[in-house]
Tab-separated table of C-alpha atoms and ligand atoms in Angstrom:
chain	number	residue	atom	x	y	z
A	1	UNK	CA	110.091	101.519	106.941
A	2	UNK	CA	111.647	104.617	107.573
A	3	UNK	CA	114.218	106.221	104.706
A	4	UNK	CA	117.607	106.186	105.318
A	5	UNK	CA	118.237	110.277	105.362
A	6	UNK	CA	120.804	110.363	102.565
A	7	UNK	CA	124.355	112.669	103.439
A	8	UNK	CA	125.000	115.853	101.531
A	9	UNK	CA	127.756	116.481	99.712
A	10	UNK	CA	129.107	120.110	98.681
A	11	UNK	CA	131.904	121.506	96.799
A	12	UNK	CA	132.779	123.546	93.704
A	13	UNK	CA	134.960	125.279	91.268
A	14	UNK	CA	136.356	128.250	90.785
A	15	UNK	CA	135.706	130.005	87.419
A	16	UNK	CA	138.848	131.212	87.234
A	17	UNK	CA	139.362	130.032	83.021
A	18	UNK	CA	137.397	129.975	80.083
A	19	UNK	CA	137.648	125.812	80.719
A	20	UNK	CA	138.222	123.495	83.293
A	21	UNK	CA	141.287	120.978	82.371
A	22	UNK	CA	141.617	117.434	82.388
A	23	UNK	CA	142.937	117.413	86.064
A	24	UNK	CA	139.424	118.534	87.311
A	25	UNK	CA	137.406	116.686	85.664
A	26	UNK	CA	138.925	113.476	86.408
A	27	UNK	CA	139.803	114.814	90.199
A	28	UNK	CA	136.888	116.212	90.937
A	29	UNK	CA	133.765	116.092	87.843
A	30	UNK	CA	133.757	113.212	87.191
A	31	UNK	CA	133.812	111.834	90.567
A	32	UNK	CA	130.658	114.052	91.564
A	33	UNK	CA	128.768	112.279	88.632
A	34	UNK	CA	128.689	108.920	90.680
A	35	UNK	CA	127.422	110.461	93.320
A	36	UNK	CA	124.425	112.266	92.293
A	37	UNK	CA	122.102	109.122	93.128
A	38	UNK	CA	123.599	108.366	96.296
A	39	UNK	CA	124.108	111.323	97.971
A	40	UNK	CA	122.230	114.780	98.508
A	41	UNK	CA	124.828	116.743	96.027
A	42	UNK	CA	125.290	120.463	96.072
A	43	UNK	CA	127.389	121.866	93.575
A	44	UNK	CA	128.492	126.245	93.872
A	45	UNK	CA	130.127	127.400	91.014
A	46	UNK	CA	132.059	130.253	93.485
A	47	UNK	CA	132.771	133.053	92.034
A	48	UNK	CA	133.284	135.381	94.887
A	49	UNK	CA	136.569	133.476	95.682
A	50	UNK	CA	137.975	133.940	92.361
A	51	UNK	CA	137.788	137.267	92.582
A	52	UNK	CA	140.865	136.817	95.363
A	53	UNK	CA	142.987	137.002	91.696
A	54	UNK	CA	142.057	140.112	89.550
A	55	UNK	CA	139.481	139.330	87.019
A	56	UNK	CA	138.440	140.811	83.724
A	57	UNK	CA	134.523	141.521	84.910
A	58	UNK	CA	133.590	140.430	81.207
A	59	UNK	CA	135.495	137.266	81.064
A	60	UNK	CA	134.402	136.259	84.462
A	61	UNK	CA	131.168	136.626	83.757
A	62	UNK	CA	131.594	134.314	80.948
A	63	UNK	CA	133.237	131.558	82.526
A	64	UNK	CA	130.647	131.542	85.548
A	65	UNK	CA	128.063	130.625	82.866
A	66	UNK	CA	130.381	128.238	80.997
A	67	UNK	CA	131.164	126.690	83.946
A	68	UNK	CA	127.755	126.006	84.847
A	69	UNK	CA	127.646	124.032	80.941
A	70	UNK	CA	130.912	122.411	81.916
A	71	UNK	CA	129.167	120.698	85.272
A	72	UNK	CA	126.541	119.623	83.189
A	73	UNK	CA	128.347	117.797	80.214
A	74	UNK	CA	130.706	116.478	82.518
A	75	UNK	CA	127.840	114.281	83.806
A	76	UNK	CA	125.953	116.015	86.506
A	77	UNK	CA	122.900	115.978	86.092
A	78	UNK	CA	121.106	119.020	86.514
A	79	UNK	CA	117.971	117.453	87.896
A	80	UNK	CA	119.640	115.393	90.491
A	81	UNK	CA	122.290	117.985	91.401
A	82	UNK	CA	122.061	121.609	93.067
A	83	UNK	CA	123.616	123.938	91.383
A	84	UNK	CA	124.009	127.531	91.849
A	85	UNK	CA	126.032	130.815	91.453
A	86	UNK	CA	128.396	131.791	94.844
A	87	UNK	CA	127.886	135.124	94.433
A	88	UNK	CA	123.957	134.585	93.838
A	89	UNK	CA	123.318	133.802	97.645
A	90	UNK	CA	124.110	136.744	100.042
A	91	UNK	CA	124.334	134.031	103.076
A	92	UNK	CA	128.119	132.802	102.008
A	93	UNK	CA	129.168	136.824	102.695
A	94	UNK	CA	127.385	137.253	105.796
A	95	UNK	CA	128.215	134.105	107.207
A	96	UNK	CA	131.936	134.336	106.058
A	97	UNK	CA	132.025	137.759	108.009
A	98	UNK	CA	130.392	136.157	111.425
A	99	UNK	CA	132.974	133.379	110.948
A	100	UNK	CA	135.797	135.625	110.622
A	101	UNK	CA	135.480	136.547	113.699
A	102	UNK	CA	135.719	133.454	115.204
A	103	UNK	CA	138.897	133.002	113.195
A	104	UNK	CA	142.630	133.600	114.618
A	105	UNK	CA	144.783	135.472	112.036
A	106	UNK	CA	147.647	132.578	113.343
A	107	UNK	CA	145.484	130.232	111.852
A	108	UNK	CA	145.290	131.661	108.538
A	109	UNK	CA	148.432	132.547	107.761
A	110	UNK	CA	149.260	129.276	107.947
A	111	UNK	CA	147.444	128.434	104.764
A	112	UNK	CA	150.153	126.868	102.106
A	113	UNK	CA	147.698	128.285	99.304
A	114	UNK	CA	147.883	131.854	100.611
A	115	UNK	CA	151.335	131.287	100.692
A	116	UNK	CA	151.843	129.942	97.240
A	117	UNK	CA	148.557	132.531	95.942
A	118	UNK	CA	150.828	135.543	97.628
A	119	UNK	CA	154.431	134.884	95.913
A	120	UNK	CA	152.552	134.202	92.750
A	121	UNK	CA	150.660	137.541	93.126
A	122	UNK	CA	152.753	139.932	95.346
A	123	UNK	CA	151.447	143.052	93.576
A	124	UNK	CA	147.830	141.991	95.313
A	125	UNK	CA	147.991	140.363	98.449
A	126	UNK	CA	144.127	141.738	99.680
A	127	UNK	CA	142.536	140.604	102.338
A	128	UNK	CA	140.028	138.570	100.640
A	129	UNK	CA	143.379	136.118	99.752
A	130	UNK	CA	144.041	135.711	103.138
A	131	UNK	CA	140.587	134.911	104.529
A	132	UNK	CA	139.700	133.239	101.458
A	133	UNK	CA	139.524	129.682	103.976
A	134	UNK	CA	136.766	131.472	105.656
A	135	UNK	CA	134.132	131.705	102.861
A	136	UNK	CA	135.214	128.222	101.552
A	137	UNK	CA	134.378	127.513	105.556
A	138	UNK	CA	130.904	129.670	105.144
A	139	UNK	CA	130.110	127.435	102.045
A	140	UNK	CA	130.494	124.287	103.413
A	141	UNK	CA	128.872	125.192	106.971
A	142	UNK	CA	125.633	126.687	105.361
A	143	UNK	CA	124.250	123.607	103.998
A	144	UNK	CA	125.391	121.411	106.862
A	145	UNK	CA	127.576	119.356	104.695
A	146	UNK	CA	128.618	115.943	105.716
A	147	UNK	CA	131.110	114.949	103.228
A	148	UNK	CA	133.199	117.801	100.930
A	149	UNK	CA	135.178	115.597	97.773
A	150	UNK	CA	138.427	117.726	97.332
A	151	UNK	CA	141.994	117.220	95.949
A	152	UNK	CA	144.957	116.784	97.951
A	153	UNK	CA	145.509	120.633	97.579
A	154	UNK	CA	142.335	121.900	99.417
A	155	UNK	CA	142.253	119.642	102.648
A	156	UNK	CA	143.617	122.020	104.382
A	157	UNK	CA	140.889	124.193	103.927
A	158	UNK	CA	138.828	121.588	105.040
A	159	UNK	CA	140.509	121.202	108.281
A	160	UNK	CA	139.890	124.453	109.532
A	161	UNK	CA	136.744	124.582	108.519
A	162	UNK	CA	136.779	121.831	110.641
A	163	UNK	CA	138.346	123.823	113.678
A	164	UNK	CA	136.502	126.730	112.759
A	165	UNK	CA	132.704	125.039	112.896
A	166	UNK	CA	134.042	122.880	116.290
A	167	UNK	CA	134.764	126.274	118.153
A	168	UNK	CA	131.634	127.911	117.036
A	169	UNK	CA	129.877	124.497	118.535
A	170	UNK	CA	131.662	124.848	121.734
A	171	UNK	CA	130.699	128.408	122.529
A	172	UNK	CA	126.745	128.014	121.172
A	173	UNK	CA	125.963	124.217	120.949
A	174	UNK	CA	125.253	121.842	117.973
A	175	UNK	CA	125.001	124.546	114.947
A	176	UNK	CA	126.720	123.228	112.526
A	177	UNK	CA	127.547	119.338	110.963
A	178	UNK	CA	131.342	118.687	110.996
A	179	UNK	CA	131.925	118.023	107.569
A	180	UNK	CA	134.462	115.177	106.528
A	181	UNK	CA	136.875	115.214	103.720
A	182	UNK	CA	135.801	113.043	100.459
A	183	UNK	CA	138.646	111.208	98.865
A	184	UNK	CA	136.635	108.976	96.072
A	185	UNK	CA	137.950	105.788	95.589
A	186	UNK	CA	140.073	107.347	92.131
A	187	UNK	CA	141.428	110.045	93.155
A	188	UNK	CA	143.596	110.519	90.404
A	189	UNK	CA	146.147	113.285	90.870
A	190	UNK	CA	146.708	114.360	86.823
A	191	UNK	CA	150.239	116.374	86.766
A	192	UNK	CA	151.852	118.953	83.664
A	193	UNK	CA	152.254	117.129	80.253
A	194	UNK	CA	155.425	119.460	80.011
A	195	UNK	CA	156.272	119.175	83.879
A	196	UNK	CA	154.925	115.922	85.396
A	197	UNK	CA	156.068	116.886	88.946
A	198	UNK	CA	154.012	119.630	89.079
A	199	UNK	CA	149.927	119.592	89.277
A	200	UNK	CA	148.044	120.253	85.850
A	201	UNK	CA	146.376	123.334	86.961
A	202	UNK	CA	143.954	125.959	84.987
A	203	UNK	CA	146.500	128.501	85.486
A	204	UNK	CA	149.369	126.873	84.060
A	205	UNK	CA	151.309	129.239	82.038
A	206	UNK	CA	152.677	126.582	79.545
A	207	UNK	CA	149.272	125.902	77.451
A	208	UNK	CA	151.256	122.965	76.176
A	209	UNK	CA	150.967	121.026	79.173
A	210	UNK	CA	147.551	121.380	80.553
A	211	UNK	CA	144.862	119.336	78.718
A	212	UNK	CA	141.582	121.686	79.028
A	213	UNK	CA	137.898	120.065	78.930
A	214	UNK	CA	137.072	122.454	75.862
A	215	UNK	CA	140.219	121.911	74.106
A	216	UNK	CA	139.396	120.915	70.454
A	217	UNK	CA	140.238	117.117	69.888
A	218	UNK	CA	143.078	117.815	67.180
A	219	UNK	CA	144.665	120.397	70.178
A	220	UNK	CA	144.461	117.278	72.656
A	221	UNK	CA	145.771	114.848	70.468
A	222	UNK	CA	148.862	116.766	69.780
A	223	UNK	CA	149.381	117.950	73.449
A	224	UNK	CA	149.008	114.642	74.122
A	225	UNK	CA	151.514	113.189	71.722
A	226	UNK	CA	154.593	116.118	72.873
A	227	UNK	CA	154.208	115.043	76.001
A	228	UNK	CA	157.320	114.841	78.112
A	229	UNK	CA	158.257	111.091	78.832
A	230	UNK	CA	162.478	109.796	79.831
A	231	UNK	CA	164.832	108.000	77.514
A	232	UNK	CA	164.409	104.498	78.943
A	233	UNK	CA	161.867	103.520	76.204
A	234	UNK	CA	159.819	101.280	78.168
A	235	UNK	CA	156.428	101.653	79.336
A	236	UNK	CA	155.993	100.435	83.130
A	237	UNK	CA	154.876	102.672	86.075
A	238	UNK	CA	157.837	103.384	88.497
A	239	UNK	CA	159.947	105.887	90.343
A	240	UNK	CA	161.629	108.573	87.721
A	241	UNK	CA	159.298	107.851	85.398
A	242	UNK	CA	156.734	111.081	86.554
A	243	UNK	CA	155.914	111.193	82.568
A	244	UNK	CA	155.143	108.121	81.575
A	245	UNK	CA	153.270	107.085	84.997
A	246	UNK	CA	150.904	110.555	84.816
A	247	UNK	CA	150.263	109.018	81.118
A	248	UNK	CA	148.959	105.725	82.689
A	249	UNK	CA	147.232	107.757	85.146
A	250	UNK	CA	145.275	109.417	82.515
A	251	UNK	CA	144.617	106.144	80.166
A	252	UNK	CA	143.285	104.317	83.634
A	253	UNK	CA	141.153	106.952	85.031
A	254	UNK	CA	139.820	107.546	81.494
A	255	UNK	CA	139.015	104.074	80.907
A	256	UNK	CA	138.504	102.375	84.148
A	257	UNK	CA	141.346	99.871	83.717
A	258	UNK	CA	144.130	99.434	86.619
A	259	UNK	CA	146.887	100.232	86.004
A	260	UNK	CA	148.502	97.370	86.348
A	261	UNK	CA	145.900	95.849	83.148
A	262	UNK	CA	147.152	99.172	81.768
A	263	UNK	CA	150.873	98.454	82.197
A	264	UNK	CA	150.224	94.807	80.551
A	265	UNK	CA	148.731	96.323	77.556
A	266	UNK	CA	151.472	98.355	76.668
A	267	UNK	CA	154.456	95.772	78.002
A	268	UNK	CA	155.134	95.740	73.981
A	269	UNK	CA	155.125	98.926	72.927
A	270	UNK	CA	157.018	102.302	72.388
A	271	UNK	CA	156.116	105.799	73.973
A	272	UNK	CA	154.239	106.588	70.844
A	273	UNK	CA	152.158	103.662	70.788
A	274	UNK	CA	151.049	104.893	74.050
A	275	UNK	CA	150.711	108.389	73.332
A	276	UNK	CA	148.624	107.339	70.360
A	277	UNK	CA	146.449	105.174	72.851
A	278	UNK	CA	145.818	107.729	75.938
A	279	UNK	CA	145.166	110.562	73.216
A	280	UNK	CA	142.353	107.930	71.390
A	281	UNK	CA	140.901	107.523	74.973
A	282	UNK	CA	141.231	111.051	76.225
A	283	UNK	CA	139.494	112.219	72.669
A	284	UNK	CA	136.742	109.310	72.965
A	285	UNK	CA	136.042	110.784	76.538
A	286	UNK	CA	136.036	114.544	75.437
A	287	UNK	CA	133.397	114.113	72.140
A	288	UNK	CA	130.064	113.599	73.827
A	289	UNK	CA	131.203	115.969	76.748
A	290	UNK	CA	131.371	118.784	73.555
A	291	UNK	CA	128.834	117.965	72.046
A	292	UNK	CA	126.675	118.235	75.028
A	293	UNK	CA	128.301	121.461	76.072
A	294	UNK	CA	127.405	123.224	72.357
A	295	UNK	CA	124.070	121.778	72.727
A	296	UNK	CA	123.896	123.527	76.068
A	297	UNK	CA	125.597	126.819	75.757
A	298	UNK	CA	123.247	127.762	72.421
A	299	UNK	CA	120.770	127.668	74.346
A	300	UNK	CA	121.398	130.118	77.551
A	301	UNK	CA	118.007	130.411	78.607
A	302	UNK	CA	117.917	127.028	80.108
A	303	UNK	CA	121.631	127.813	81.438
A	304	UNK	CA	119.934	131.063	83.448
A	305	UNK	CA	116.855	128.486	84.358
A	306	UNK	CA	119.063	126.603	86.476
A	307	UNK	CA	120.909	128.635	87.865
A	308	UNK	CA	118.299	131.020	89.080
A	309	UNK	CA	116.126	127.953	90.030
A	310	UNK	CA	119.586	126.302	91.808
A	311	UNK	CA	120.468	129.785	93.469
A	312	UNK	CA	116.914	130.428	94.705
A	313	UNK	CA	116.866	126.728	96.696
A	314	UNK	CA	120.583	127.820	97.817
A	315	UNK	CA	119.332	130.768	99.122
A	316	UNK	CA	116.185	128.825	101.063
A	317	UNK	CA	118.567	126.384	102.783
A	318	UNK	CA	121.574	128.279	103.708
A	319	UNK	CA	119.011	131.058	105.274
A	320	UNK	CA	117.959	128.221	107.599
A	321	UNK	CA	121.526	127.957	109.045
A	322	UNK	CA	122.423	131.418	109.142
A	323	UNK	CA	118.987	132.644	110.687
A	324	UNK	CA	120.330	129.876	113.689
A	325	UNK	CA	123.886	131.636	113.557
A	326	UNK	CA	122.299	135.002	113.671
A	327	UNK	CA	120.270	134.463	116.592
A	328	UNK	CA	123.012	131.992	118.680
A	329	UNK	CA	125.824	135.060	118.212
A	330	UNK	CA	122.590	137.220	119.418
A	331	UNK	CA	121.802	139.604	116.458
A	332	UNK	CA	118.259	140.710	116.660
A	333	UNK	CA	115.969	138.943	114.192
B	401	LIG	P1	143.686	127.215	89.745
B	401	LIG	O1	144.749	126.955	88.712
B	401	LIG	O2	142.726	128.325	89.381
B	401	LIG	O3	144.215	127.322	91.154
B	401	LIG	P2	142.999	124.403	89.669
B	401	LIG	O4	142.988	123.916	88.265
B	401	LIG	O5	144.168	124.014	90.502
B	401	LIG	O6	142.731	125.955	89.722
B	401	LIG	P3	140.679	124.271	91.435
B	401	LIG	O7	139.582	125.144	90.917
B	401	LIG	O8	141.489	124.763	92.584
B	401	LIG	O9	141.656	123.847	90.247
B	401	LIG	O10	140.145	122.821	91.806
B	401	LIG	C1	138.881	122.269	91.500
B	401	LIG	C2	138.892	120.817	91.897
B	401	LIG	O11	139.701	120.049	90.991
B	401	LIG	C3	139.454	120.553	93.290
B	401	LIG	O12	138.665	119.564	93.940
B	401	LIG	C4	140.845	120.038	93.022
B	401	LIG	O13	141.321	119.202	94.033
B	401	LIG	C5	140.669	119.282	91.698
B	401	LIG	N1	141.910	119.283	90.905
B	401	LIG	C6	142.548	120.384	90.444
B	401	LIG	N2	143.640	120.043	89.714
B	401	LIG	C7	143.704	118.687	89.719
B	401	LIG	C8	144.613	117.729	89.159
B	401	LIG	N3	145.659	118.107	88.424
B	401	LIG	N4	144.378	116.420	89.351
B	401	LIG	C9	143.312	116.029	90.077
B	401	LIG	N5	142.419	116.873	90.656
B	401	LIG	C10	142.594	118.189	90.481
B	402	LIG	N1	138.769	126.358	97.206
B	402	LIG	C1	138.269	125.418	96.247
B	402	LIG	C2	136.969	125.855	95.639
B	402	LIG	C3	135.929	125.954	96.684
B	402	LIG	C4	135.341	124.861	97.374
B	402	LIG	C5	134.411	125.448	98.287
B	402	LIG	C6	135.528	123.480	97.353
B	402	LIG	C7	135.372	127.104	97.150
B	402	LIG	N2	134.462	126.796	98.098
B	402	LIG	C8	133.654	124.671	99.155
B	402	LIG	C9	134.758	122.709	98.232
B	402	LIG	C10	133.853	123.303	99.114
B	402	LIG	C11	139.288	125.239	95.161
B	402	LIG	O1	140.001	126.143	94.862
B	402	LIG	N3	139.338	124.073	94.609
């Protein structure tokens, strides 16, 4: 019988902090685990877009690597999963340039992120910000992606890479694979401790209400516990109550209960029996996930050995595709 050819899957994370927080690991992470034996998963660590936002080059460099730990004691598995360094395989650039020109500054500037990335950095609004949808475009496109699992925030980005790859297929033919968005079955959408309207986000100012991966346990267990709830006293998931629902969030992604099963088990209590509850689970999910990541990042030999082994297979497939772009835009080979 003949195999069923399975789908590939790409996407990433910026190194843009010394640790990933809750929010993407139970948005994005820990999603990509359950994939890894269904799918064909590739997994960039990109580093060339974070350097959109001015970087310390010694810090970056850090995170890159502990990033690359993160992925792993998060649950991918390094021997089912691809993963490489952005910046390691020159194709993203070139291709990102090629596809620039196929790209309508209109287009662009209607990017929300650029928006948002530009008020929040108006002393450096390069051009790299602005045609930062472009590489994310060149990353996807290079391995002929099928399916791209992303938040809420980036499917924009997805839909003109969308537009981007169709227009390129119009002019030369069947180049690249449209890829579709990936919204996994829990896509939970973890807000601010301190500000549960707004998105818990690695570069939250207010420490306080972002939950990192790496935070010690005694760190998330007191986060956990000032966490801003309401004054009704009464645990149930509703409108108004942005607090206590991104609380249940957490406890049900965390543990795999609905949250209606989640709701029942707390009908009885106060906000601190809660607290006390979603900081036991969030600290019972976080132990093995540190302990793996020590194991991993004393030993940075093996770190280098798969990234240089993940970024030397990146560079073999994505050649493929852009030796096929090269020669459709007619460069000479
Ligand atoms: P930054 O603060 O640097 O903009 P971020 O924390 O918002 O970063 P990204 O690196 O942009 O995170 O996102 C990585 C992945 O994590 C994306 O797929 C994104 O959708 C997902 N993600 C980010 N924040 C959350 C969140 N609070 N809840 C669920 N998923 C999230
Ligand atoms: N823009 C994404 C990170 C990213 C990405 C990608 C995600 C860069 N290239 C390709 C999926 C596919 C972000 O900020 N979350």
């Amino acid at each position: 019988m003949e195999e069923i050819k399975k789908q590939t899957i790409l996407s990433g994370i910026q190194p843009s902090a010394s640790s990933i927080t809750l929010g993407n690991y139970l948005g994005a992470l820990k999603n990509w685990a359950m994939l890894q034996d269904e799918y064909n998963c590739i997994y960039g660590i990109m580093d060339m877009h974070t350097i959109t936002v001015r970087q310390t080059p010694a810090e970056l460099r850090k995170n890159t690597v502990s990033l690359i730990a993160q992925y792993i004691s998060a649950g991918l598995d390094e021997t089912k999963n691809l993963i490489f360094i952005q910046s390691h395989v020159p194709a993203h650039a070139e291709l990102a340039w090629i596809l620039n020109c196929y790209t309508q500054m209109g287009e662009l500037s209607r990017m929300t992120q650029f928006k948002d990335k530009s008020a929040k950095h108006h002393d450096n609004i390069n051009a790299g910000l602005f045609t930062y949808p472009v590489l994310m475009a060149a990353d996807i496109l290079l391995y002929q992606a099928d399916l791209v699992p992303v938040g809420a925030d980036q499917k924009q980005h997805l839909e003109i890479t969308r537009d981007i790859a169709e227009r390129f297929n119009s002019i030369y033919g069947d180049v690249f694979t449209i890829p579709d968005a990936y919204i996994g079955k829990e896509s939970a959408r973890i807000m601010s401790l301190q500000n549960p309207t707004a998105k818990m986000s690695k570069s939250d100012p207010n420490p306080n209400g972002c939950i990192y991966l790496l935070d010690d346990i005694d760190t998330v267990v007191r986060k956990i516990k000032r966490a801003v709830t309401d004054s009704e006293a009464c645990v149930r998931y509703g409108e108004g109550k942005d607090g206590v629902n991104n609380l249940l969030n957490i406890y049900s992604s965390v543990t795999g209960k609905t949250i209606d099963e989640a709701v029942a088990e707390f009908a009885s209590c106060g906000y601190g029996e809660l607290k006390a509850a979603v900081a036991e689970a969030v600290a019972e999910e976080l132990r093995p996930i540190h302990a793996k990541y020590d194991d991993l990042m004393k030993n940075k030999d093996y770190l280098e050995s798969i990234y240089k082994k993940g970024s030397e297979t990146a560079n073999y497939i994505s050649r493929k595709t852009l030796n096929k772009v090269k020669k459709k835009v007619g460069f000479v080979l």
